[in-house]
Short mmCIF file of C-alpha atoms in Angstrom, two decimals:
data_model
loop_
_atom_site.label_atom_id
_atom_site.label_comp_id
_atom_site.label_asym_id
_atom_site.label_seq_id
_atom_site.Cartn_x
_atom_site.Cartn_y
_atom_site.Cartn_z
CA MET D 1 107.04 77.73 101.73
CA THR D 2 104.11 79.56 103.37
CA GLY D 3 104.01 82.39 100.96
CA VAL D 4 104.06 85.01 103.69
CA ILE D 5 107.04 87.37 103.42
CA SER D 6 108.58 87.73 106.82
CA GLY D 7 111.20 89.86 108.48
CA SER D 8 111.92 93.48 108.69
CA GLY D 9 113.03 93.65 105.06
CA GLN D 10 109.50 94.48 104.17
CA TRP D 11 109.29 97.55 106.17
CA ALA D 12 112.05 99.18 104.04
CA TYR D 13 109.73 99.05 101.12
CA VAL D 14 106.83 100.38 103.10
CA VAL D 15 108.79 103.20 104.58
CA ALA D 16 110.31 104.09 101.11
CA ALA D 17 106.84 104.32 99.55
CA TYR D 18 105.32 106.52 102.42
CA ALA D 19 108.50 108.77 102.56
CA LEU D 20 108.42 109.39 98.85
CA THR D 21 104.73 110.22 98.93
CA ALA D 22 105.20 112.66 101.81
CA LEU D 23 108.31 114.20 100.34
CA LEU D 24 106.83 114.79 96.71
CA ILE D 25 103.44 116.11 98.09
CA ALA D 26 105.15 118.48 100.50
CA ALA D 27 107.40 119.71 97.67
CA VAL D 28 104.51 120.50 95.39
CA LEU D 29 102.40 122.00 98.17
CA GLY D 30 105.42 124.21 99.18
CA HIS D 31 106.15 125.34 95.58
CA SER D 32 102.47 126.13 94.92
CA TRP D 33 102.17 128.04 98.17
CA ARG D 34 105.21 130.20 97.56
CA ALA D 35 104.29 130.92 93.91
CA MET D 36 100.77 131.86 94.99
CA ARG D 37 102.01 134.18 97.83
CA LYS D 38 104.46 135.75 95.57
CA ALA D 39 101.95 136.45 92.73
CA GLU D 40 99.27 137.75 95.08
CA ARG D 41 101.63 140.10 96.82
CA ARG D 42 102.66 141.56 93.50
CA SER D 43 99.09 141.93 92.37
CA ASP D 44 98.08 143.73 95.70
CA ALA D 45 101.15 146.00 95.54
CA LEU D 46 100.17 147.19 92.00
CA ARG D 47 96.58 147.73 93.19
CA ARG D 48 97.79 150.00 95.96
CA ASP D 49 100.01 151.91 93.75
CA ARG D 50 97.07 152.89 91.55
CA THR D 51 94.76 154.04 94.30
CA MET O 1 86.21 144.09 83.69
CA HIS O 2 83.65 141.49 82.44
CA ALA O 3 86.26 138.82 82.19
CA TYR O 4 87.14 139.21 85.77
CA ALA O 5 83.68 139.01 87.18
CA ASN O 6 83.92 135.27 87.50
CA PRO O 7 87.49 135.15 88.92
CA THR O 8 86.44 137.61 91.54
CA ARG O 9 83.54 135.60 92.67
CA PHE O 10 85.76 132.42 92.51
CA LEU O 11 88.42 134.12 94.69
CA ALA O 12 85.79 135.01 97.37
CA ILE O 13 85.29 131.32 97.84
CA ALA O 14 88.89 130.12 97.07
CA ARG O 15 90.65 132.40 99.52
CA PRO O 16 89.01 131.07 102.74
CA LEU O 17 88.74 127.60 101.33
CA THR O 18 92.43 127.11 100.73
CA PRO O 19 93.67 126.91 104.30
CA TRP O 20 90.69 124.59 105.32
CA LEU O 21 91.64 122.11 102.60
CA LEU O 22 95.28 122.33 103.42
CA GLY O 23 94.62 121.77 107.11
CA LEU O 24 92.03 119.09 106.87
CA GLY O 25 93.91 117.30 104.04
CA THR O 26 97.08 117.22 106.17
CA VAL O 27 95.24 116.02 109.26
CA LEU O 28 93.35 113.26 107.44
CA LEU O 29 96.45 112.16 105.51
CA LEU O 30 98.52 111.89 108.70
CA ALA O 31 95.69 110.05 110.39
CA GLY O 32 95.38 107.63 107.59
CA ALA O 33 99.12 106.99 107.29
CA TRP O 34 99.22 106.35 111.05
CA ALA O 35 96.23 103.98 110.77
CA GLY O 36 97.85 102.21 107.70
CA LEU O 37 101.26 101.91 109.34
CA ALA O 38 100.52 101.32 112.92
CA VAL O 39 96.90 100.34 113.58
CA VAL O 40 95.74 97.77 111.03
CA PRO O 41 97.63 94.32 110.73
CA GLY O 42 99.69 93.33 107.70
CA GLU O 43 97.98 91.27 105.00
CA ALA O 44 97.66 87.56 105.27
CA LYS O 45 99.80 86.75 102.20
CA GLN O 46 101.79 89.91 101.50
CA GLY O 47 102.60 90.80 105.15
CA GLU O 48 103.60 94.47 105.68
CA THR O 49 104.07 95.54 102.05
CA ALA O 50 100.21 95.51 101.63
CA ARG O 51 100.30 98.82 103.60
CA ILE O 52 101.58 100.61 100.41
CA LEU O 53 97.99 100.26 99.20
CA TYR O 54 96.87 103.23 101.31
CA VAL O 55 99.01 105.61 99.44
CA HIS O 56 99.13 103.79 96.04
CA VAL O 57 95.31 103.50 95.41
CA PRO O 58 94.37 107.16 96.29
CA ALA O 59 97.30 108.35 94.07
CA ALA O 60 95.99 106.17 91.15
CA TRP O 61 92.43 107.57 91.58
CA LEU O 62 93.45 111.10 91.72
CA GLY O 63 95.89 110.79 88.81
CA MET O 64 92.90 109.57 86.73
CA GLY O 65 90.41 111.86 88.28
CA GLY O 66 92.80 114.70 87.50
CA TRP O 67 92.80 114.06 83.74
CA THR O 68 89.01 113.69 83.82
CA ALA O 69 88.81 117.10 85.46
CA LEU O 70 91.33 118.36 82.82
CA ALA O 71 89.20 117.02 79.96
CA VAL O 72 86.07 118.62 81.39
CA SER O 73 87.84 121.94 81.83
CA GLY O 74 89.01 121.55 78.19
CA LEU O 75 85.43 121.01 76.99
CA VAL O 76 84.08 123.93 78.97
CA GLN O 77 86.85 126.18 77.47
CA LEU O 78 86.08 124.96 73.93
CA VAL O 79 82.33 125.33 74.12
CA TRP O 80 81.40 127.92 76.69
CA ARG O 81 84.73 129.89 76.90
CA HIS O 82 84.26 130.12 80.76
CA PRO O 83 87.15 132.32 81.88
CA LEU O 84 88.03 129.95 84.73
CA ALA O 85 88.13 126.70 82.62
CA GLY O 86 91.64 127.22 81.15
CA ILE O 87 92.95 128.54 84.54
CA ALA O 88 91.59 125.35 86.20
CA ALA O 89 93.04 123.02 83.48
CA ARG O 90 96.56 124.64 84.04
CA ALA O 91 96.24 124.32 87.79
CA ILE O 92 95.08 120.62 87.70
CA ALA O 93 97.85 119.44 85.47
CA VAL O 94 100.76 119.58 87.98
CA PRO O 95 99.03 117.77 90.99
CA GLY O 96 97.55 115.36 88.39
CA MET O 97 101.08 114.56 87.21
CA LEU O 98 102.32 114.39 90.69
CA PHE O 99 99.82 111.74 91.86
CA THR O 100 100.28 109.83 88.67
CA ALA O 101 104.04 109.68 89.39
CA LEU O 102 103.41 108.72 92.96
CA CYS O 103 101.08 105.91 91.83
CA LEU O 104 103.71 104.54 89.43
CA ALA O 105 106.66 104.91 92.08
CA THR O 106 104.74 103.31 95.00
CA GLY O 107 103.49 100.50 92.75
CA SER O 108 106.88 99.74 91.64
CA ILE O 109 108.07 99.78 95.27
CA TRP O 110 105.26 97.34 96.02
CA GLY O 111 105.86 95.18 93.04
CA LYS O 112 109.40 94.31 93.85
CA PRO O 113 108.77 92.32 97.04
CA THR O 114 105.33 91.17 95.85
CA TRP O 115 105.73 90.14 92.26
CA GLY O 116 109.49 89.93 92.15
CA THR O 117 110.04 92.74 89.72
CA TRP O 118 110.03 96.59 89.81
CA TRP O 119 108.44 96.97 86.35
CA GLU O 120 106.57 94.89 83.82
CA TRP O 121 105.01 96.18 80.46
CA ASP O 122 101.72 95.04 81.77
CA GLY O 123 98.58 96.69 80.51
CA ARG O 124 97.83 98.68 83.73
CA MET O 125 101.31 99.82 84.16
CA THR O 126 101.85 100.89 80.64
CA SER O 127 98.61 102.77 80.40
CA MET O 128 99.45 104.62 83.65
CA LEU O 129 102.84 105.39 82.28
CA VAL O 130 101.10 106.88 79.13
CA LEU O 131 98.96 109.07 81.52
CA LEU O 132 102.18 110.40 82.98
CA PHE O 133 103.50 111.30 79.61
CA LEU O 134 100.10 112.90 78.73
CA TYR O 135 100.30 115.19 81.72
CA ALA O 136 104.00 116.05 80.86
CA GLY O 137 102.82 116.90 77.25
CA PHE O 138 99.99 119.10 78.50
CA ILE O 139 102.17 121.01 80.88
CA ALA O 140 104.75 121.51 78.08
CA LEU O 141 101.99 122.71 75.76
CA THR O 142 100.47 125.15 78.12
CA MET O 143 103.69 126.33 79.68
CA GLY O 144 104.99 127.67 76.37
CA ASP O 145 101.90 129.76 75.35
CA THR O 146 102.77 132.89 77.33
CA GLY O 147 101.28 135.26 74.79
CA GLY O 148 104.43 137.43 74.76
CA ASN O 149 103.70 139.50 77.83
CA GLY O 150 105.17 137.23 80.55
CA GLY O 151 101.66 136.23 81.76
CA GLN O 152 99.47 133.56 80.51
CA ARG O 153 97.64 133.56 77.28
CA GLN O 154 94.73 136.10 77.22
CA GLY O 155 93.31 135.53 80.79
CA GLY O 156 94.93 132.06 81.16
CA SER O 157 92.77 130.35 78.62
CA LEU O 158 93.81 127.37 76.73
CA SER O 159 94.77 127.29 73.09
CA ARG O 160 92.38 125.27 70.92
CA GLY O 161 95.04 122.71 70.56
CA ALA O 162 95.65 122.25 74.25
CA ALA O 163 91.96 121.95 74.97
CA VAL O 164 91.60 119.29 72.24
CA TYR O 165 94.52 117.52 73.61
CA ALA O 166 92.98 117.33 77.00
CA LEU O 167 89.87 115.88 75.45
CA VAL O 168 91.71 113.37 73.29
CA GLY O 169 93.88 112.33 76.08
CA ALA O 170 90.78 111.31 78.16
CA ILE O 171 90.62 108.19 75.92
CA ASN O 172 93.32 106.80 78.07
CA ILE O 173 91.19 106.85 81.30
CA PRO O 174 88.77 104.14 80.46
CA ILE O 175 91.71 102.18 78.98
CA ILE O 176 93.54 102.32 82.28
CA ASN O 177 90.26 101.30 84.14
CA ARG O 178 89.70 98.32 81.97
CA SER O 179 93.36 97.35 81.37
CA VAL O 180 93.47 94.62 84.10
CA VAL O 181 90.47 92.93 82.48
CA TRP O 182 91.58 93.30 78.82
CA TRP O 183 95.17 92.36 79.32
CA ASN O 184 95.05 90.12 82.30
CA SER O 185 98.77 89.65 83.03
CA LEU O 186 100.39 90.72 86.20
CA HIS O 187 98.42 93.55 87.84
CA GLN O 188 95.57 92.13 89.88
CA GLY O 189 92.00 92.88 89.07
CA PRO O 190 90.01 95.76 90.62
CA SER O 191 89.68 95.29 94.40
CA ILE O 192 87.07 97.96 94.76
CA THR O 193 84.04 97.92 92.32
CA VAL O 194 80.48 99.16 92.45
CA ARG O 195 79.54 95.66 93.65
CA GLY O 196 81.71 96.11 96.75
CA SER O 197 85.26 95.49 97.98
CA SER O 198 87.56 92.47 98.12
CA ILE O 199 89.64 94.30 100.72
CA ASP O 200 88.47 92.99 104.12
CA GLY O 201 86.68 95.75 106.24
CA ALA O 202 89.51 95.41 108.78
CA LEU O 203 92.03 96.60 106.26
CA LEU O 204 89.81 98.95 104.26
CA TRP O 205 89.02 101.81 106.53
CA PRO O 206 92.47 103.62 106.50
CA LEU O 207 92.01 103.86 102.72
CA GLY O 208 89.07 106.15 103.34
CA LEU O 209 91.18 108.48 105.43
CA THR O 210 94.05 108.60 102.96
CA LEU O 211 91.65 109.00 99.97
CA LEU O 212 89.98 112.04 101.59
CA GLY O 213 93.34 113.49 102.73
CA PHE O 214 94.81 113.17 99.22
CA SER O 215 91.71 114.65 97.68
CA PHE O 216 91.67 117.66 99.95
CA LEU O 217 95.39 118.28 99.35
CA PHE O 218 94.84 117.89 95.58
CA GLY O 219 92.09 120.46 95.85
CA ALA O 220 94.31 122.77 97.90
CA ILE O 221 97.06 122.54 95.27
CA VAL O 222 94.58 123.29 92.59
CA LEU O 223 93.16 126.34 94.33
CA MET O 224 96.71 127.70 95.16
CA ARG O 225 97.71 127.33 91.57
CA MET O 226 94.50 128.96 90.19
CA ARG O 227 94.99 131.87 92.57
CA ARG O 228 98.49 132.26 91.40
CA ILE O 229 97.46 132.38 87.70
CA ILE O 230 94.63 134.79 88.46
CA ALA O 231 97.03 137.13 90.27
CA ASP O 232 99.52 136.94 87.48
CA ASN O 233 96.83 137.84 84.99
CA ARG O 234 95.78 140.84 86.98
CA VAL O 235 99.37 141.99 87.22
CA ALA O 236 99.73 141.56 83.48
CA ALA O 237 96.57 143.45 82.79
CA ARG O 238 97.47 146.36 85.02
CA LEU O 239 100.94 146.68 83.61
CA ARG O 240 99.35 146.78 80.04
CA ARG O 241 96.89 149.44 81.15
CA LEU O 242 99.72 151.52 82.81
CA ALA O 243 101.66 151.26 79.63
CA ASP O 244 98.86 152.39 77.60
CA ASP O 245 98.24 155.31 79.91
CA GLU O 246 101.80 156.49 79.64
CA GLY O 247 101.72 155.93 75.80
CA SER O 248 98.79 158.24 75.39
CA GLY O 249 100.29 160.83 77.72
CA VAL O 250 97.54 160.80 80.41
CA MET W 1 108.66 135.33 66.46
CA LYS W 2 110.93 133.70 69.12
CA ALA W 3 108.01 132.92 71.42
CA LYS W 4 106.04 131.41 68.53
CA HIS W 5 108.97 129.26 67.63
CA GLN W 6 109.34 128.12 71.23
CA ARG W 7 105.70 127.22 71.42
CA LEU W 8 105.93 125.26 68.18
CA ILE W 9 108.91 123.28 69.48
CA LEU W 10 107.19 122.50 72.73
CA ALA W 11 104.11 121.38 71.03
CA LEU W 12 106.10 119.16 68.68
CA VAL W 13 107.99 117.70 71.71
CA ALA W 14 104.70 117.05 73.36
CA LEU W 15 103.26 115.42 70.32
CA VAL W 16 106.24 113.30 69.70
CA GLY W 17 106.25 112.21 73.35
CA VAL W 18 102.68 111.17 73.31
CA ALA W 19 102.91 109.50 69.99
CA GLY W 20 105.99 107.70 71.05
CA ALA W 21 104.36 106.57 74.30
CA GLY W 22 101.31 105.28 72.39
CA VAL W 23 103.32 103.34 69.87
CA LEU W 24 105.42 101.89 72.67
CA ALA W 25 102.35 100.95 74.63
CA ALA W 26 100.53 99.48 71.68
CA SER W 27 103.46 97.34 70.64
CA ALA W 28 104.15 96.18 74.22
CA LEU W 29 100.57 95.30 74.71
CA ARG W 30 100.33 93.49 71.42
CA ASP W 31 103.39 91.50 72.24
CA GLU W 32 101.92 90.75 75.73
CA ALA W 33 98.72 89.50 74.28
CA ALA W 34 100.43 87.28 71.73
CA TYR W 35 102.80 86.13 74.29
CA PHE W 36 100.54 85.26 77.26
CA ARG W 37 98.95 81.75 77.33
CA THR W 38 96.79 79.99 79.92
CA PRO W 39 97.17 76.30 80.60
CA THR W 40 93.89 75.69 78.63
CA GLU W 41 95.40 77.36 75.63
CA VAL W 42 98.67 75.37 76.00
CA ALA W 43 96.64 72.13 76.33
CA ALA W 44 94.74 73.01 73.21
CA GLY W 45 98.06 73.20 71.47
CA ALA W 46 98.55 76.90 71.23
CA ALA W 47 102.20 76.66 72.24
CA ALA W 48 104.87 75.31 69.89
CA THR W 49 107.87 73.61 71.48
CA GLY W 50 110.71 75.98 72.04
CA GLU W 51 108.70 79.07 71.26
CA ALA W 52 109.17 81.93 73.92
CA MET W 53 105.96 82.49 75.83
CA ARG W 54 104.52 83.48 79.04
CA LEU W 55 102.41 81.08 81.11
CA GLY W 56 99.94 82.37 83.67
CA GLY W 57 97.99 80.28 86.14
CA MET W 58 97.64 79.09 89.72
CA VAL W 59 100.16 76.87 91.38
CA ALA W 60 98.03 73.65 91.86
CA SER W 61 97.53 72.59 95.46
CA GLY W 62 100.08 69.96 96.67
CA SER W 63 102.08 70.17 93.44
CA LEU W 64 105.07 72.27 94.55
CA GLN W 65 108.19 70.14 94.90
CA ARG W 66 111.62 71.27 95.61
CA GLN W 67 114.29 69.12 93.90
CA PRO W 68 117.32 67.71 95.92
CA ASP W 69 119.75 70.39 94.53
CA GLY W 70 117.71 72.94 96.47
CA LEU W 71 117.35 75.28 93.59
CA THR W 72 115.16 73.58 91.08
CA ILE W 73 111.40 73.59 91.73
CA ARG W 74 108.63 71.66 89.97
CA PHE W 75 104.90 72.45 90.16
CA VAL W 76 101.81 72.26 88.12
CA ALA W 77 100.26 75.47 86.81
CA THR W 78 96.52 75.24 86.46
CA ASP W 79 93.51 77.49 85.50
CA GLY W 80 90.93 75.10 86.79
CA GLU W 81 90.45 73.41 83.54
CA ALA W 82 93.80 72.39 82.27
CA SER W 83 97.13 72.14 83.79
CA VAL W 84 100.76 72.23 82.70
CA PRO W 85 103.82 71.00 84.62
CA VAL W 86 106.52 73.61 85.15
CA GLU W 87 110.12 73.43 85.99
CA TYR W 88 112.25 76.36 87.21
CA LYS W 89 115.75 76.73 88.52
CA GLY W 90 116.30 79.92 90.55
CA ILE W 91 114.93 81.99 93.45
CA VAL W 92 111.20 82.56 93.38
CA PRO W 93 109.48 85.74 94.82
CA ASP W 94 108.42 85.48 98.45
CA LEU W 95 104.71 85.42 97.49
CA PHE W 96 105.12 82.46 95.28
CA ALA W 97 103.14 79.59 96.83
CA GLU W 98 100.63 76.89 96.26
CA ASP W 99 97.02 78.20 95.46
CA SER W 100 98.58 81.44 94.41
CA GLY W 101 98.80 83.07 91.01
CA MET W 102 102.06 83.09 89.18
CA ILE W 103 103.36 84.11 85.75
CA ALA W 104 106.33 82.29 84.18
CA ASP W 105 108.46 83.25 81.10
CA GLY W 106 109.97 80.44 79.29
CA ARG W 107 109.17 77.64 76.64
CA MET W 108 107.75 74.36 76.30
CA ARG W 109 110.05 71.38 76.27
CA ALA W 110 109.27 68.45 73.87
CA ASP W 111 108.17 66.27 76.83
CA GLY W 112 105.37 68.68 77.64
CA VAL W 113 107.00 70.36 80.64
CA PHE W 114 107.15 74.13 80.60
CA VAL W 115 110.77 75.22 81.44
CA ALA W 116 110.61 78.67 83.11
CA ASP W 117 113.53 81.04 83.13
CA ARG W 118 111.67 83.66 85.18
CA ILE W 119 108.79 83.50 87.60
CA LEU W 120 106.70 86.36 89.00
CA ALA W 121 104.11 85.94 91.62
CA LYS W 122 100.71 87.29 91.03
CA HIS W 123 98.70 88.71 93.77
CA ASP W 124 94.98 88.63 93.66
CA GLU W 125 92.67 91.56 94.41
CA ARG W 126 91.65 90.23 97.78
CA TYR W 127 93.24 91.74 100.87
CA VAL W 128 92.54 90.01 104.28
CA PRO W 129 94.04 90.32 107.68
CA PRO W 130 96.27 87.49 108.84
CA GLN W 131 93.63 85.81 111.13
CA MET W 132 91.64 85.03 108.02
CA SER W 133 93.28 82.76 105.56
CA HIS W 134 92.96 83.09 101.91
CA PRO W 135 90.55 80.49 100.72
CA PRO W 136 91.72 78.93 97.48
CA LYS W 137 90.12 80.93 94.74
CA THR W 138 87.58 79.08 92.67
CA GLY W 139 87.22 79.08 88.97
CA LYS W 140 89.73 80.41 86.48
CA ALA W 141 92.61 82.34 88.05
CA THR W 142 93.55 83.95 84.84
CA PRO W 143 90.92 84.24 82.14
CA ALA W 144 92.11 84.22 78.53
CA ALA W 145 93.75 87.59 77.74
#
């Protein structure tokens, strides 16, 4: 009983944690980007209509 | 147009800053992840699972930092009625909740092989879960107050209730911070304090990279969401003016 | 009126959620505080025989023994001042080892042995690369909650 976890089973946890992080951040980034582009295009279009 | 004076100045900075934060944040985060996964060795006792630290710790700090910023925005809104305060608070809530959720999820993934359990009702974990619920509550509170014209409340400001909620919720932040000392049960004590770090230098440096990367991406998300709210406000204001013009026969 | 109602409902949902979380947290933490004992507290008589409790401490150096059945382990939990013998039948987490922190759920037997039905390994706040071994932590591993 050395107390050190050995074997490749550990990497499954590490990969799961990193993959989840990447996935969730990418999802929120993507959503925020698309929502911003859509809103700013709408705003720009209205401004052009007026002038 | 007075109310827009500040958002206009803000946009002049936010527009060029957004791609920089996005690019730098992504590069730093990738570099930190590569360093944490491939460059540094595993930890002496935990082995490879200690690498989860590099995503877990920045997520925890940003989750807590997010609410601190939210509370400051709430205060600025209540006291000075700055037109950007409410917009900022709305924009911070989503990434704050994201990083809090990531902190809980990665902590749970780390806990299973390390402690032998996915979850314990330990002081640190419970108070962090409360923070997640606080974020959810704030988003629910501010999502609903659309002011009846499809846009945000007048100029994206917060209702008094939401601003007070943001302030009151800040009580949880010092509780999270002290939880490992007050209820010493399962979660280990703080590794990094003002007095230094109990993480060896050889294992510490990738944390700097991921922390900067996470912070820049947090900033990028906040800027994008603020720009979106400002654009929505302008559209709502223009449509209102157009409707008024037609109504008065001009 | 519809938007106003919607807002009211959302606000109520948020309020109930936060209040619920707070009550849940408060009760969980109160239970935890009442439930958690250190070896010093046990030695001072804070644990009645048969009462469900949680014991936190370090696994004393050289005390870990595996019984012939291969499943039962015995060790001494210590906080540097007092120690309590522990018996546990089952699989322990990988990080469970001598000179490491642990938390055990169970109850005291009449003969003064703590019988655990669950053991969790506690990691300390130090992270070191494998070339440097963990020196045994001095002082109390788990200060009184």
